[in-house]
């Protein structure tokens, strides 16, 4: 049996992950109004590539792109909830990190009304475990701006370590956004 990771992964058509005080579930069309409430705010616009303003059209596009990426086995985007009900945010896993097929990249956004409750860290832990145990990757990365103290705190809390990889700069609404790489490696 080969120990080489597969070059492509097959993602389940439906995923639900549960941990203490958190449940990650699939998005539904009924979540469209909640998406607008969660993501049409200043901090989400500041740190994420989500549309701003984030209106009903942006919510529909978000769900459509999420479903297409899953169907193409490129990513999983789950609603962050406390009990499976109303969404509090999103956590995403993108397969392949810097063209490394044995790694995944995570991203997340928690709505303003739900911050400070540990939901980001719980989401990252659950999705990291899923990436290792079910998908079979060997490392998981987060790209974080060096001035995003909240996300750096989540990275540290969940066992990610800042790497010495060169920073990357992405266009963010017409301005440069510098991102540092934080990595979590699967324990043997």
mmCIF file of C-alpha atoms in Angstrom:
data_model
loop_
_atom_site.group_PDB
_atom_site.id
_atom_site.type_symbol
_atom_site.label_atom_id
_atom_site.label_comp_id
_atom_site.label_asym_id
_atom_site.label_seq_id
_atom_site.Cartn_x
_atom_site.Cartn_y
_atom_site.Cartn_z
ATOM 1 C CA UNK A 1 0.000 0.000 0.000
ATOM 2 C CA UNK A 2 1.370 3.393 -1.001
ATOM 3 C CA UNK A 3 1.964 6.058 1.624
ATOM 4 C CA UNK A 4 1.915 8.803 -1.005
ATOM 5 C CA UNK A 5 -1.104 11.090 -0.653
ATOM 6 C CA UNK A 6 -3.565 11.060 -3.530
ATOM 7 C CA UNK A 7 -3.277 13.936 -5.968
ATOM 8 C CA UNK A 8 -7.010 14.596 -5.665
ATOM 9 C CA UNK A 9 -9.438 14.003 -2.858
ATOM 10 C CA UNK A 10 -13.078 13.025 -3.050
ATOM 11 C CA UNK A 11 -15.120 15.147 -0.691
ATOM 12 C CA UNK A 12 -18.303 13.850 0.861
ATOM 13 C CA UNK A 13 -21.466 15.392 -0.537
ATOM 14 C CA UNK A 14 -22.677 16.185 2.992
ATOM 15 C CA UNK A 15 -20.633 16.828 6.119
ATOM 16 C CA UNK A 16 -21.651 17.537 9.694
ATOM 17 C CA UNK A 17 -19.051 17.865 12.439
ATOM 18 C CA UNK A 18 -19.848 18.160 16.116
ATOM 19 C CA UNK A 19 -17.766 19.042 19.158
ATOM 20 C CA UNK A 20 -18.395 20.518 22.603
ATOM 21 C CA UNK A 21 -20.538 23.622 22.109
ATOM 22 C CA UNK A 22 -20.307 23.601 18.312
ATOM 23 C CA UNK A 23 -21.811 21.992 15.251
ATOM 24 C CA UNK A 24 -20.600 22.576 11.700
ATOM 25 C CA UNK A 25 -23.264 21.851 9.118
ATOM 26 C CA UNK A 26 -24.114 22.318 5.471
ATOM 27 C CA UNK A 27 -25.568 25.631 4.336
ATOM 28 C CA UNK A 28 -29.196 25.642 3.226
ATOM 29 C CA UNK A 29 -31.207 28.100 1.158
ATOM 30 C CA UNK A 30 -33.009 29.028 4.387
ATOM 31 C CA UNK A 31 -29.670 30.483 5.605
ATOM 32 C CA UNK A 32 -29.603 33.230 2.956
ATOM 33 C CA UNK A 33 -30.942 36.015 5.234
ATOM 34 C CA UNK A 34 -28.574 34.950 8.029
ATOM 35 C CA UNK A 35 -25.604 35.151 5.643
ATOM 36 C CA UNK A 36 -26.343 38.820 5.033
ATOM 37 C CA UNK A 37 -26.638 39.490 8.783
ATOM 38 C CA UNK A 38 -23.347 37.695 9.448
ATOM 39 C CA UNK A 39 -21.122 39.034 6.694
ATOM 40 C CA UNK A 40 -22.319 42.550 5.880
ATOM 41 C CA UNK A 41 -20.131 44.268 8.473
ATOM 42 C CA UNK A 42 -16.872 46.181 8.736
ATOM 43 C CA UNK A 43 -14.514 43.563 10.236
ATOM 44 C CA UNK A 44 -15.609 40.873 7.781
ATOM 45 C CA UNK A 45 -14.955 43.289 4.916
ATOM 46 C CA UNK A 46 -11.597 44.255 6.455
ATOM 47 C CA UNK A 47 -10.159 40.743 6.708
ATOM 48 C CA UNK A 48 -11.937 38.563 4.145
ATOM 49 C CA UNK A 49 -12.453 38.514 0.389
ATOM 50 C CA UNK A 50 -16.230 38.216 0.889
ATOM 51 C CA UNK A 51 -18.252 40.773 -1.058
ATOM 52 C CA UNK A 52 -18.796 44.132 0.583
ATOM 53 C CA UNK A 53 -21.505 45.172 0.858
ATOM 54 C CA UNK A 54 -22.711 41.624 1.450
ATOM 55 C CA UNK A 55 -26.328 41.679 0.335
ATOM 56 C CA UNK A 56 -28.907 39.060 -0.720
ATOM 57 C CA UNK A 57 -27.304 38.726 -4.161
ATOM 58 C CA UNK A 58 -23.861 38.187 -2.568
ATOM 59 C CA UNK A 59 -25.392 35.560 -0.269
ATOM 60 C CA UNK A 60 -26.894 33.649 -3.216
ATOM 61 C CA UNK A 61 -23.557 33.837 -5.060
ATOM 62 C CA UNK A 62 -21.696 32.636 -1.946
ATOM 63 C CA UNK A 63 -23.933 29.549 -1.685
ATOM 64 C CA UNK A 64 -23.721 28.821 -5.415
ATOM 65 C CA UNK A 65 -19.909 29.063 -5.438
ATOM 66 C CA UNK A 66 -19.686 26.964 -2.276
ATOM 67 C CA UNK A 67 -21.802 24.218 -3.814
ATOM 68 C CA UNK A 68 -19.867 24.278 -7.084
ATOM 69 C CA UNK A 69 -16.498 24.052 -5.290
ATOM 70 C CA UNK A 70 -17.770 21.049 -3.311
ATOM 71 C CA UNK A 71 -19.084 19.341 -6.447
ATOM 72 C CA UNK A 72 -15.651 19.878 -8.036
ATOM 73 C CA UNK A 73 -13.961 18.490 -4.873
ATOM 74 C CA UNK A 74 -12.034 21.742 -4.279
ATOM 75 C CA UNK A 75 -13.423 22.841 -0.918
ATOM 76 C CA UNK A 76 -15.886 22.412 1.905
ATOM 77 C CA UNK A 77 -17.648 25.446 3.359
ATOM 78 C CA UNK A 78 -19.735 24.789 6.452
ATOM 79 C CA UNK A 79 -22.009 26.917 8.603
ATOM 80 C CA UNK A 80 -20.674 27.373 12.130
ATOM 81 C CA UNK A 81 -23.499 26.863 14.630
ATOM 82 C CA UNK A 82 -23.786 26.207 18.335
ATOM 83 C CA UNK A 83 -26.518 23.584 18.036
ATOM 84 C CA UNK A 84 -27.142 22.980 14.333
ATOM 85 C CA UNK A 85 -29.583 25.895 14.140
ATOM 86 C CA UNK A 86 -28.854 29.485 13.227
ATOM 87 C CA UNK A 87 -25.444 30.089 11.630
ATOM 88 C CA UNK A 88 -22.854 32.094 13.570
ATOM 89 C CA UNK A 89 -20.188 32.069 10.852
ATOM 90 C CA UNK A 90 -18.429 29.974 8.234
ATOM 91 C CA UNK A 91 -15.394 27.688 8.202
ATOM 92 C CA UNK A 92 -13.839 26.630 4.905
ATOM 93 C CA UNK A 93 -11.303 24.017 3.873
ATOM 94 C CA UNK A 94 -9.582 24.371 0.502
ATOM 95 C CA UNK A 95 -7.732 21.359 -0.829
ATOM 96 C CA UNK A 96 -4.161 21.919 -1.909
ATOM 97 C CA UNK A 97 -1.939 24.505 -0.275
ATOM 98 C CA UNK A 98 0.682 26.189 -2.444
ATOM 99 C CA UNK A 99 0.157 23.402 -4.993
ATOM 100 C CA UNK A 100 0.857 20.766 -2.323
ATOM 101 C CA UNK A 101 -1.843 18.147 -2.719
ATOM 102 C CA UNK A 102 -1.117 16.653 0.698
ATOM 103 C CA UNK A 103 -2.060 19.892 2.462
ATOM 104 C CA UNK A 104 -5.204 21.960 2.970
ATOM 105 C CA UNK A 105 -5.876 25.583 3.800
ATOM 106 C CA UNK A 106 -8.546 26.768 6.215
ATOM 107 C CA UNK A 107 -10.356 30.085 6.412
ATOM 108 C CA UNK A 108 -13.191 31.262 8.605
ATOM 109 C CA UNK A 109 -15.356 34.226 9.505
ATOM 110 C CA UNK A 110 -17.506 34.592 12.598
ATOM 111 C CA UNK A 111 -20.346 37.133 12.660
ATOM 112 C CA UNK A 112 -19.865 40.141 14.946
ATOM 113 C CA UNK A 113 -22.668 39.114 17.327
ATOM 114 C CA UNK A 114 -20.986 35.738 17.893
ATOM 115 C CA UNK A 115 -17.333 36.723 18.392
ATOM 116 C CA UNK A 116 -15.565 36.185 21.691
ATOM 117 C CA UNK A 117 -17.242 32.817 22.331
ATOM 118 C CA UNK A 118 -14.437 30.592 21.043
ATOM 119 C CA UNK A 119 -16.351 29.562 17.923
ATOM 120 C CA UNK A 120 -13.470 30.327 15.549
ATOM 121 C CA UNK A 121 -11.028 28.143 17.511
ATOM 122 C CA UNK A 122 -13.579 25.334 17.868
ATOM 123 C CA UNK A 123 -14.307 25.485 14.134
ATOM 124 C CA UNK A 124 -10.628 25.418 13.207
ATOM 125 C CA UNK A 125 -10.001 22.444 15.521
ATOM 126 C CA UNK A 126 -12.906 20.450 14.105
ATOM 127 C CA UNK A 127 -12.024 21.186 10.492
ATOM 128 C CA UNK A 128 -8.328 20.466 11.072
ATOM 129 C CA UNK A 129 -9.206 17.086 12.596
ATOM 130 C CA UNK A 130 -11.530 16.374 9.664
ATOM 131 C CA UNK A 131 -8.783 17.290 7.186
ATOM 132 C CA UNK A 132 -6.430 14.793 8.826
ATOM 133 C CA UNK A 133 -8.762 11.957 9.745
ATOM 134 C CA UNK A 134 -11.194 11.918 6.836
ATOM 135 C CA UNK A 135 -9.598 13.770 3.929
ATOM 136 C CA UNK A 136 -6.101 12.454 4.700
ATOM 137 C CA UNK A 137 -3.922 15.544 4.331
ATOM 138 C CA UNK A 138 -0.638 15.812 6.242
ATOM 139 C CA UNK A 139 -0.651 19.532 7.060
ATOM 140 C CA UNK A 140 -3.164 22.368 7.330
ATOM 141 C CA UNK A 141 -2.408 26.052 6.809
ATOM 142 C CA UNK A 142 -3.914 29.403 7.694
ATOM 143 C CA UNK A 143 -2.957 32.645 5.927
ATOM 144 C CA UNK A 144 -3.198 35.528 8.362
ATOM 145 C CA UNK A 145 -2.398 39.244 8.057
ATOM 146 C CA UNK A 146 0.319 40.122 10.600
ATOM 147 C CA UNK A 147 -1.924 42.801 12.158
ATOM 148 C CA UNK A 148 -4.957 40.534 12.657
ATOM 149 C CA UNK A 149 -4.474 39.856 16.382
ATOM 150 C CA UNK A 150 -7.720 37.889 16.745
ATOM 151 C CA UNK A 151 -6.806 35.405 14.003
ATOM 152 C CA UNK A 152 -3.249 35.068 15.311
ATOM 153 C CA UNK A 153 -4.776 34.210 18.689
ATOM 154 C CA UNK A 154 -6.958 31.535 17.077
ATOM 155 C CA UNK A 155 -3.938 30.109 15.252
ATOM 156 C CA UNK A 156 -1.878 29.879 18.434
ATOM 157 C CA UNK A 157 -4.772 28.467 20.474
ATOM 158 C CA UNK A 158 -5.322 25.700 17.935
ATOM 159 C CA UNK A 159 -1.675 24.647 17.584
ATOM 160 C CA UNK A 160 -0.700 26.437 14.373
ATOM 161 C CA UNK A 161 2.839 27.816 14.162
ATOM 162 C CA UNK A 162 4.009 30.810 12.129
ATOM 163 C CA UNK A 163 6.350 29.587 9.393
ATOM 164 C CA UNK A 164 9.292 31.346 7.811
ATOM 165 C CA UNK A 165 7.676 31.055 4.384
ATOM 166 C CA UNK A 166 7.741 34.311 2.467
ATOM 167 C CA UNK A 167 4.659 36.443 2.956
ATOM 168 C CA UNK A 168 2.283 36.746 0.060
ATOM 169 C CA UNK A 169 0.452 39.877 -0.986
ATOM 170 C CA UNK A 170 -3.055 39.695 -2.399
ATOM 171 C CA UNK A 171 -5.201 42.443 -3.795
ATOM 172 C CA UNK A 172 -7.933 43.239 -1.286
ATOM 173 C CA UNK A 173 -10.480 45.686 -2.656
ATOM 174 C CA UNK A 174 -7.774 47.618 -4.489
ATOM 175 C CA UNK A 175 -5.256 47.622 -1.629
ATOM 176 C CA UNK A 176 -2.459 45.166 -0.863
ATOM 177 C CA UNK A 177 -3.097 42.651 1.931
ATOM 178 C CA UNK A 178 -0.009 40.892 3.300
ATOM 179 C CA UNK A 179 -0.530 37.353 4.567
ATOM 180 C CA UNK A 180 1.749 35.194 6.700
ATOM 181 C CA UNK A 181 1.623 31.396 6.678
ATOM 182 C CA UNK A 182 0.706 29.510 9.834
ATOM 183 C CA UNK A 183 0.963 25.719 9.680
ATOM 184 C CA UNK A 184 -0.379 22.797 11.684
ATOM 185 C CA UNK A 185 1.262 19.442 11.030
ATOM 186 C CA UNK A 186 -0.338 16.097 11.631
ATOM 187 C CA UNK A 187 1.269 14.268 14.513
ATOM 188 C CA UNK A 188 2.711 10.853 13.639
#
